[in-house]
Amino acid sequence: FAWLGRCRRLAKDWEKSTESATAWAFIANIRLLTRRIARYWIYT
């Protein structure tokens, strides 16, 4: 979970509901995966 630290919103628990916290975790994961895919496509 170290990569979640890069997303400042997930550094602290600011969310009131578990649904919004889960949504932000999904958004951070999507960001990470799209960056990895973009890096892959650039180098191939």
N, CA, C and O atoms as a CHARMM CRD file, in Angstrom:
* protein
*
  176
    1    1 PHE  N      0.80300  -1.21300   0.00000 PROA 1      0.00000
    2    1 PHE  CA     0.00000   0.00000   0.00000 PROA 1      0.00000
    3    1 PHE  C      0.84200   1.27200   0.00000 PROA 1      0.00000
    4    1 PHE  O      0.31500   2.36900   0.18500 PROA 1      0.00000
    5    2 ALA  N      2.12200   1.12900  -0.20300 PROA 2      0.00000
    6    2 ALA  CA     2.98600   2.30800  -0.19600 PROA 2      0.00000
    7    2 ALA  C      2.62700   3.27100  -1.32600 PROA 2      0.00000
    8    2 ALA  O      2.76100   4.48400  -1.16500 PROA 2      0.00000
    9    3 TRP  N      2.17500   2.75300  -2.46000 PROA 3      0.00000
   10    3 TRP  CA     1.83500   3.62500  -3.58400 PROA 3      0.00000
   11    3 TRP  C      0.62400   4.49500  -3.28200 PROA 3      0.00000
   12    3 TRP  O      0.43400   5.52300  -3.93200 PROA 3      0.00000
   13    4 LEU  N     -0.20000   4.10700  -2.31200 PROA 4      0.00000
   14    4 LEU  CA    -1.35400   4.93400  -1.95200 PROA 4      0.00000
   15    4 LEU  C     -0.91400   6.23000  -1.29000 PROA 4      0.00000
   16    4 LEU  O     -1.65100   7.21700  -1.30500 PROA 4      0.00000
   17    5 GLY  N      0.27800   6.23600  -0.70900 PROA 5      0.00000
   18    5 GLY  CA     0.79100   7.44600  -0.08200 PROA 5      0.00000
   19    5 GLY  C      1.00100   8.57800  -1.06200 PROA 5      0.00000
   20    5 GLY  O      1.01900   9.74500  -0.67000 PROA 5      0.00000
   21    6 ARG  N      1.16100   8.24800  -2.33000 PROA 6      0.00000
   22    6 ARG  CA     1.32800   9.28600  -3.34500 PROA 6      0.00000
   23    6 ARG  C      0.03300  10.04400  -3.59300 PROA 6      0.00000
   24    6 ARG  O      0.06100  11.19600  -4.02600 PROA 6      0.00000
   25    7 CYS  N     -1.06500   9.42800  -3.33000 PROA 7      0.00000
   26    7 CYS  CA    -2.36700  10.09000  -3.47400 PROA 7      0.00000
   27    7 CYS  C     -2.67700  10.76600  -2.13700 PROA 7      0.00000
   28    7 CYS  O     -3.06800  10.09800  -1.18000 PROA 7      0.00000
   29    8 ARG  N     -2.50400  12.07800  -2.07100 PROA 8      0.00000
   30    8 ARG  CA    -2.62600  12.78900  -0.80000 PROA 8      0.00000
   31    8 ARG  C     -3.99000  12.61100  -0.14400 PROA 8      0.00000
   32    8 ARG  O     -4.10200  12.63700   1.08100 PROA 8      0.00000
   33    9 ARG  N     -4.99800  12.43500  -0.94000 PROA 9      0.00000
   34    9 ARG  CA    -6.34000  12.27400  -0.38400 PROA 9      0.00000
   35    9 ARG  C     -6.43200  11.00800   0.46800 PROA 9      0.00000
   36    9 ARG  O     -7.21400  10.95100   1.41700 PROA 9      0.00000
   37   10 LEU  N     -5.64100  10.00300   0.13000 PROA 10     0.00000
   38   10 LEU  CA    -5.68600   8.74500   0.85900 PROA 10     0.00000
   39   10 LEU  C     -4.68000   8.68700   2.00700 PROA 10     0.00000
   40   10 LEU  O     -4.62500   7.69100   2.72800 PROA 10     0.00000
   41   11 ALA  N     -3.88600   9.74300   2.18500 PROA 11     0.00000
   42   11 ALA  CA    -2.88500   9.74500   3.24700 PROA 11     0.00000
   43   11 ALA  C     -3.54300   9.77500   4.62600 PROA 11     0.00000
   44   11 ALA  O     -3.02700   9.17700   5.57000 PROA 11     0.00000
   45   12 LYS  N     -4.64300  10.44400   4.74600 PROA 12     0.00000
   46   12 LYS  CA    -5.39100  10.51600   6.01000 PROA 12     0.00000
   47   12 LYS  C     -6.82000  10.05700   5.75800 PROA 12     0.00000
   48   12 LYS  O     -7.27700  10.02500   4.61500 PROA 12     0.00000
   49   13 ASP  N     -7.50400   9.71200   6.80100 PROA 13     0.00000
   50   13 ASP  CA    -8.89000   9.26200   6.66000 PROA 13     0.00000
   51   13 ASP  C     -9.82600  10.45400   6.82300 PROA 13     0.00000
   52   13 ASP  O    -10.31500  10.72300   7.92000 PROA 13     0.00000
   53   14 TRP  N    -10.07200  11.16700   5.72200 PROA 14     0.00000
   54   14 TRP  CA   -10.93600  12.34400   5.73900 PROA 14     0.00000
   55   14 TRP  C    -12.38600  12.00100   5.39800 PROA 14     0.00000
   56   14 TRP  O    -13.28600  12.80300   5.64400 PROA 14     0.00000
   57   15 GLU  N    -12.60700  10.85800   4.85300 PROA 15     0.00000
   58   15 GLU  CA   -13.93200  10.51000   4.34500 PROA 15     0.00000
   59   15 GLU  C    -14.88600  10.13700   5.48000 PROA 15     0.00000
   60   15 GLU  O    -14.48900   9.53200   6.47600 PROA 15     0.00000
   61   16 LYS  N    -16.13700  10.50900   5.30400 PROA 16     0.00000
   62   16 LYS  CA   -17.16600  10.21600   6.30800 PROA 16     0.00000
   63   16 LYS  C    -17.76400   8.82900   6.12400 PROA 16     0.00000
   64   16 LYS  O    -18.15100   8.18000   7.09600 PROA 16     0.00000
   65   17 SER  N    -17.83700   8.37700   4.88400 PROA 17     0.00000
   66   17 SER  CA   -18.45500   7.07800   4.63300 PROA 17     0.00000
   67   17 SER  C    -17.43600   6.11600   4.02900 PROA 17     0.00000
   68   17 SER  O    -16.45700   6.53000   3.40800 PROA 17     0.00000
   69   18 THR  N    -17.68600   4.84800   4.22200 PROA 18     0.00000
   70   18 THR  CA   -16.77900   3.84300   3.66200 PROA 18     0.00000
   71   18 THR  C    -16.89800   3.77400   2.14500 PROA 18     0.00000
   72   18 THR  O    -15.93900   3.41200   1.46400 PROA 18     0.00000
   73   19 GLU  N    -18.07100   4.12000   1.61000 PROA 19     0.00000
   74   19 GLU  CA   -18.25000   4.08400   0.16100 PROA 19     0.00000
   75   19 GLU  C    -17.35700   5.11100  -0.52900 PROA 19     0.00000
   76   19 GLU  O    -16.74100   4.81300  -1.55200 PROA 19     0.00000
   77   20 SER  N    -17.28700   6.31300   0.02600 PROA 20     0.00000
   78   20 SER  CA   -16.44400   7.33000  -0.60800 PROA 20     0.00000
   79   20 SER  C    -14.96400   6.99900  -0.44200 PROA 20     0.00000
   80   20 SER  O    -14.17200   7.25600  -1.34900 PROA 20     0.00000
   81   21 ALA  N    -14.58400   6.43800   0.68900 PROA 21     0.00000
   82   21 ALA  CA   -13.18700   6.02700   0.87700 PROA 21     0.00000
   83   21 ALA  C    -12.82400   4.91800  -0.10200 PROA 21     0.00000
   84   21 ALA  O    -11.72800   4.91300  -0.66300 PROA 21     0.00000
   85   22 THR  N    -13.73600   3.98600  -0.30400 PROA 22     0.00000
   86   22 THR  CA   -13.50700   2.90700  -1.26500 PROA 22     0.00000
   87   22 THR  C    -13.40700   3.46300  -2.68000 PROA 22     0.00000
   88   22 THR  O    -12.57200   3.01700  -3.46700 PROA 22     0.00000
   89   23 ALA  N    -14.24600   4.42400  -3.00200 PROA 23     0.00000
   90   23 ALA  CA   -14.21500   5.03300  -4.33200 PROA 23     0.00000
   91   23 ALA  C    -12.87600   5.71700  -4.58300 PROA 23     0.00000
   92   23 ALA  O    -12.31600   5.58800  -5.67100 PROA 23     0.00000
   93   24 TRP  N    -12.35500   6.43800  -3.59800 PROA 24     0.00000
   94   24 TRP  CA   -11.05900   7.09600  -3.76600 PROA 24     0.00000
   95   24 TRP  C     -9.93900   6.08300  -3.90000 PROA 24     0.00000
   96   24 TRP  O     -8.97900   6.32600  -4.63200 PROA 24     0.00000
   97   25 ALA  N    -10.03400   4.95900  -3.21700 PROA 25     0.00000
   98   25 ALA  CA    -9.02600   3.90500  -3.36800 PROA 25     0.00000
   99   25 ALA  C     -9.06700   3.33500  -4.78800 PROA 25     0.00000
  100   25 ALA  O     -8.01900   3.06900  -5.37800 PROA 25     0.00000
  101   26 PHE  N    -10.26400   3.14800  -5.33800 PROA 26     0.00000
  102   26 PHE  CA   -10.39100   2.68300  -6.71900 PROA 26     0.00000
  103   26 PHE  C     -9.81400   3.70200  -7.69900 PROA 26     0.00000
  104   26 PHE  O     -9.13900   3.33000  -8.65800 PROA 26     0.00000
  105   27 ILE  N    -10.07900   4.98100  -7.46000 PROA 27     0.00000
  106   27 ILE  CA    -9.55600   6.03100  -8.34000 PROA 27     0.00000
  107   27 ILE  C     -8.03100   6.03800  -8.31600 PROA 27     0.00000
  108   27 ILE  O     -7.39100   6.16100  -9.36000 PROA 27     0.00000
  109   28 ALA  N     -7.45500   5.90500  -7.12900 PROA 28     0.00000
  110   28 ALA  CA    -5.99000   5.86400  -7.02100 PROA 28     0.00000
  111   28 ALA  C     -5.43200   4.64700  -7.74900 PROA 28     0.00000
  112   28 ALA  O     -4.38700   4.73000  -8.39500 PROA 28     0.00000
  113   29 ASN  N     -6.12100   3.52900  -7.64600 PROA 29     0.00000
  114   29 ASN  CA    -5.68000   2.31300  -8.32100 PROA 29     0.00000
  115   29 ASN  C     -5.77200   2.46900  -9.83800 PROA 29     0.00000
  116   29 ASN  O     -4.87400   2.03500 -10.56000 PROA 29     0.00000
  117   30 ILE  N     -6.83200   3.07400 -10.31800 PROA 30     0.00000
  118   30 ILE  CA    -6.99500   3.31500 -11.75300 PROA 30     0.00000
  119   30 ILE  C     -5.88900   4.22900 -12.26000 PROA 30     0.00000
  120   30 ILE  O     -5.33200   3.99800 -13.33400 PROA 30     0.00000
  121   31 ARG  N     -5.56700   5.27200 -11.48900 PROA 31     0.00000
  122   31 ARG  CA    -4.47000   6.16800 -11.86200 PROA 31     0.00000
  123   31 ARG  C     -3.15900   5.41800 -11.99200 PROA 31     0.00000
  124   31 ARG  O     -2.41300   5.60600 -12.95300 PROA 31     0.00000
  125   32 LEU  N     -2.88900   4.57100 -11.02200 PROA 32     0.00000
  126   32 LEU  CA    -1.65000   3.79400 -11.03500 PROA 32     0.00000
  127   32 LEU  C     -1.59000   2.88200 -12.25500 PROA 32     0.00000
  128   32 LEU  O     -0.56900   2.81900 -12.93900 PROA 32     0.00000
  129   33 LEU  N     -2.67500   2.18400 -12.52300 PROA 33     0.00000
  130   33 LEU  CA    -2.68900   1.24400 -13.64500 PROA 33     0.00000
  131   33 LEU  C     -2.58600   1.94900 -14.99100 PROA 33     0.00000
  132   33 LEU  O     -1.90400   1.45800 -15.89000 PROA 33     0.00000
  133   34 THR  N     -3.24900   3.08800 -15.14700 PROA 34     0.00000
  134   34 THR  CA    -3.16000   3.80700 -16.42200 PROA 34     0.00000
  135   34 THR  C     -1.75300   4.34300 -16.64800 PROA 34     0.00000
  136   34 THR  O     -1.27900   4.36500 -17.78400 PROA 34     0.00000
  137   35 ARG  N     -1.08200   4.77200 -15.59300 PROA 35     0.00000
  138   35 ARG  CA     0.30300   5.22400 -15.74800 PROA 35     0.00000
  139   35 ARG  C      1.20900   4.07300 -16.14400 PROA 35     0.00000
  140   35 ARG  O      2.10100   4.24500 -16.97500 PROA 35     0.00000
  141   36 ARG  N      0.99400   2.90700 -15.56200 PROA 36     0.00000
  142   36 ARG  CA     1.80800   1.74800 -15.92500 PROA 36     0.00000
  143   36 ARG  C      1.56800   1.35200 -17.37500 PROA 36     0.00000
  144   36 ARG  O      2.51300   1.03500 -18.09700 PROA 36     0.00000
  145   37 ILE  N      0.31100   1.36800 -17.80200 PROA 37     0.00000
  146   37 ILE  CA    -0.00800   1.01800 -19.19000 PROA 37     0.00000
  147   37 ILE  C      0.60000   2.04000 -20.14300 PROA 37     0.00000
  148   37 ILE  O      1.14600   1.67000 -21.18200 PROA 37     0.00000
  149   38 ALA  N      0.50900   3.31700 -19.80000 PROA 38     0.00000
  150   38 ALA  CA     1.07200   4.36100 -20.65700 PROA 38     0.00000
  151   38 ALA  C      2.58000   4.20800 -20.77300 PROA 38     0.00000
  152   38 ALA  O      3.13500   4.36900 -21.86000 PROA 38     0.00000
  153   39 ARG  N      3.24700   3.90000 -19.67400 PROA 39     0.00000
  154   39 ARG  CA     4.69100   3.67400 -19.71400 PROA 39     0.00000
  155   39 ARG  C      5.02900   2.48800 -20.60200 PROA 39     0.00000
  156   39 ARG  O      6.00300   2.52500 -21.35400 PROA 39     0.00000
  157   40 TYR  N      4.22900   1.44100 -20.51400 PROA 40     0.00000
  158   40 TYR  CA     4.45400   0.25200 -21.33600 PROA 40     0.00000
  159   40 TYR  C      4.33000   0.59500 -22.81500 PROA 40     0.00000
  160   40 TYR  O      5.16200   0.17800 -23.62000 PROA 40     0.00000
  161   41 TRP  N      3.29600   1.35400 -23.17900 PROA 41     0.00000
  162   41 TRP  CA     3.07400   1.68000 -24.58800 PROA 41     0.00000
  163   41 TRP  C      4.13300   2.63300 -25.11800 PROA 41     0.00000
  164   41 TRP  O      4.44800   2.59300 -26.30700 PROA 41     0.00000
  165   42 ILE  N      4.68700   3.48200 -24.27700 PROA 42     0.00000
  166   42 ILE  CA     5.73000   4.40600 -24.72700 PROA 42     0.00000
  167   42 ILE  C      7.00600   3.65300 -25.07400 PROA 42     0.00000
  168   42 ILE  O      7.66700   3.96500 -26.06400 PROA 42     0.00000
  169   43 TYR  N      7.35100   2.66600 -24.26200 PROA 43     0.00000
  170   43 TYR  CA     8.61500   1.96200 -24.44900 PROA 43     0.00000
  171   43 TYR  C      8.54500   0.79900 -25.42500 PROA 43     0.00000
  172   43 TYR  O      9.57400   0.18700 -25.71300 PROA 43     0.00000
  173   44 THR  N      7.37000   0.47300 -25.94100 PROA 44     0.00000
  174   44 THR  CA     7.28800  -0.63400 -26.90100 PROA 44     0.00000
  175   44 THR  C      7.01000  -0.12700 -28.29400 PROA 44     0.00000
  176   44 THR  O      6.90900  -0.91900 -29.23100 PROA 44     0.00000
